[in-house]
Amino acid sequence: MAAAARVGQEGHMAPHRPALFLDRDGVINLDKGYVSRVEDFEFIEGAAEAIARFNQRGWYVFVVTNQSGIARNYYTEDDMHALHAWMEARLAEAGARIDRIYHCPFHEEGENPRYRKDSFDRKPKPGMLLRAMADFPVKRESSFLIGDKEADLEAARAAGVAGFLFTGGNLADFAEWTLAGFEDGHRG
């Protein structure tokens, strides 16, 4: 499957492209604590616009999200997948596309034994970013992450990707400002 993502229509290897990595809660949607239901999901201002702009530039857009609420038995993986399908449908209506969502349902103190473990995917570890870069031909040195916590930035650094801290406001404006500084050599 991973190889198929890299091969273009004519059978040639797809060129490497930069990637925008986004945390979910606090970046794409307001972080209300363990958001798992459509009725609790509220997009951050400018989220769809930011994603659409990077789509138009030819960048990959990936979501990398810790979902310890699954390990804590607050909601199920099926609940999360249903929410993500709804989120992606709303983004598509706004002309925005996420190439893949990576999630980590594990937490070493989880209530659910199936998910109670340490994981290389759980930020601040870089597993989700590294998997995205293995699954897609990502141009690492031109890619960056936007997150709202230090753990997001630590994961980006560990994966060899620049990281930028979003503290609120309009995500599209922040992403454009970040890209301009990033291209000028101000790496996160």
mmCIF file of C-alpha atoms in Angstrom, residues 76-148:
data_model
loop_
_atom_site.group_PDB
_atom_site.id
_atom_site.type_symbol
_atom_site.label_atom_id
_atom_site.label_comp_id
_atom_site.label_asym_id
_atom_site.label_seq_id
_atom_site.Cartn_x
_atom_site.Cartn_y
_atom_site.Cartn_z
ATOM 1 C CA THR A 76 -13.758 4.145 21.200
ATOM 2 C CA GLU A 77 -11.557 4.067 18.125
ATOM 3 C CA ASP A 78 -14.750 3.695 16.085
ATOM 4 C CA ASP A 79 -16.074 6.911 17.684
ATOM 5 C CA MET A 80 -12.851 8.690 16.703
ATOM 6 C CA HIS A 81 -12.974 7.353 13.121
ATOM 7 C CA ALA A 82 -16.597 8.518 12.797
ATOM 8 C CA LEU A 83 -15.629 11.994 14.032
ATOM 9 C CA HIS A 84 -12.679 12.119 11.633
ATOM 10 C CA ALA A 85 -14.911 11.103 8.709
ATOM 11 C CA TRP A 86 -17.317 13.917 9.627
ATOM 12 C CA MET A 87 -14.400 16.386 10.006
ATOM 13 C CA GLU A 88 -12.949 15.408 6.615
ATOM 14 C CA ALA A 89 -16.367 15.787 4.957
ATOM 15 C CA ARG A 90 -16.735 19.319 6.384
ATOM 16 C CA LEU A 91 -13.215 20.177 5.208
ATOM 17 C CA ALA A 92 -13.957 18.791 1.723
ATOM 18 C CA GLU A 93 -17.002 21.082 1.522
ATOM 19 C CA ALA A 94 -14.558 23.964 2.053
ATOM 20 C CA GLY A 95 -12.148 22.661 -0.598
ATOM 21 C CA ALA A 96 -9.668 21.248 1.934
ATOM 22 C CA ARG A 97 -8.205 17.725 2.026
ATOM 23 C CA ILE A 98 -6.176 15.834 4.598
ATOM 24 C CA ASP A 99 -3.939 13.216 3.000
ATOM 25 C CA ARG A 100 -3.937 10.963 6.056
ATOM 26 C CA ILE A 101 -4.782 11.113 9.747
ATOM 27 C CA TYR A 102 -2.362 9.372 12.103
ATOM 28 C CA HIS A 103 -3.528 8.781 15.652
ATOM 29 C CA CYS A 104 -2.112 7.234 18.794
ATOM 30 C CA PRO A 105 -4.766 5.563 20.994
ATOM 31 C CA PHE A 106 -2.232 4.350 23.565
ATOM 32 C CA HIS A 107 -1.370 5.629 27.035
ATOM 33 C CA GLU A 108 0.686 3.809 29.648
ATOM 34 C CA GLU A 109 -1.877 4.677 32.353
ATOM 35 C CA GLY A 110 -4.957 3.836 30.287
ATOM 36 C CA GLU A 111 -7.966 2.056 31.777
ATOM 37 C CA ASN A 112 -8.407 -0.155 28.726
ATOM 38 C CA PRO A 113 -5.823 -2.988 28.825
ATOM 39 C CA ARG A 114 -5.816 -3.202 25.024
ATOM 40 C CA TYR A 115 -4.429 0.341 24.816
ATOM 41 C CA ARG A 116 -2.477 0.517 28.088
ATOM 42 C CA LYS A 117 1.101 0.759 26.908
ATOM 43 C CA ASP A 118 3.865 3.138 26.023
ATOM 44 C CA SER A 119 3.994 3.879 22.301
ATOM 45 C CA PHE A 120 6.582 5.331 19.944
ATOM 46 C CA ASP A 121 3.640 7.053 18.225
ATOM 47 C CA ARG A 122 2.598 9.034 21.289
ATOM 48 C CA LYS A 123 3.909 12.589 21.075
ATOM 49 C CA PRO A 124 6.442 13.821 22.202
ATOM 50 C CA LYS A 125 7.852 10.736 20.459
ATOM 51 C CA PRO A 126 8.074 11.053 16.652
ATOM 52 C CA GLY A 127 6.425 7.797 15.508
ATOM 53 C CA MET A 128 3.393 9.279 13.726
ATOM 54 C CA LEU A 129 5.503 11.778 11.782
ATOM 55 C CA LEU A 130 8.056 9.121 10.850
ATOM 56 C CA ARG A 131 5.270 6.800 9.646
ATOM 57 C CA ALA A 132 3.850 9.566 7.435
ATOM 58 C CA MET A 133 7.301 10.137 5.950
ATOM 59 C CA ALA A 134 7.644 6.388 5.314
ATOM 60 C CA ASP A 135 4.165 6.137 3.755
ATOM 61 C CA PHE A 136 4.514 9.180 1.468
ATOM 62 C CA PRO A 137 7.450 10.746 -0.425
ATOM 63 C CA VAL A 138 7.847 13.694 1.959
ATOM 64 C CA LYS A 139 10.523 16.321 1.499
ATOM 65 C CA ARG A 140 11.495 16.453 5.174
ATOM 66 C CA GLU A 141 13.690 19.572 5.097
ATOM 67 C CA SER A 142 10.838 21.631 3.588
ATOM 68 C CA SER A 143 8.154 20.317 5.968
ATOM 69 C CA PHE A 144 6.905 21.596 9.296
ATOM 70 C CA LEU A 145 4.425 20.925 12.068
ATOM 71 C CA ILE A 146 1.958 23.250 13.765
ATOM 72 C CA GLY A 147 0.980 22.166 17.254
ATOM 73 C CA ASP A 148 -0.378 23.737 20.410
#
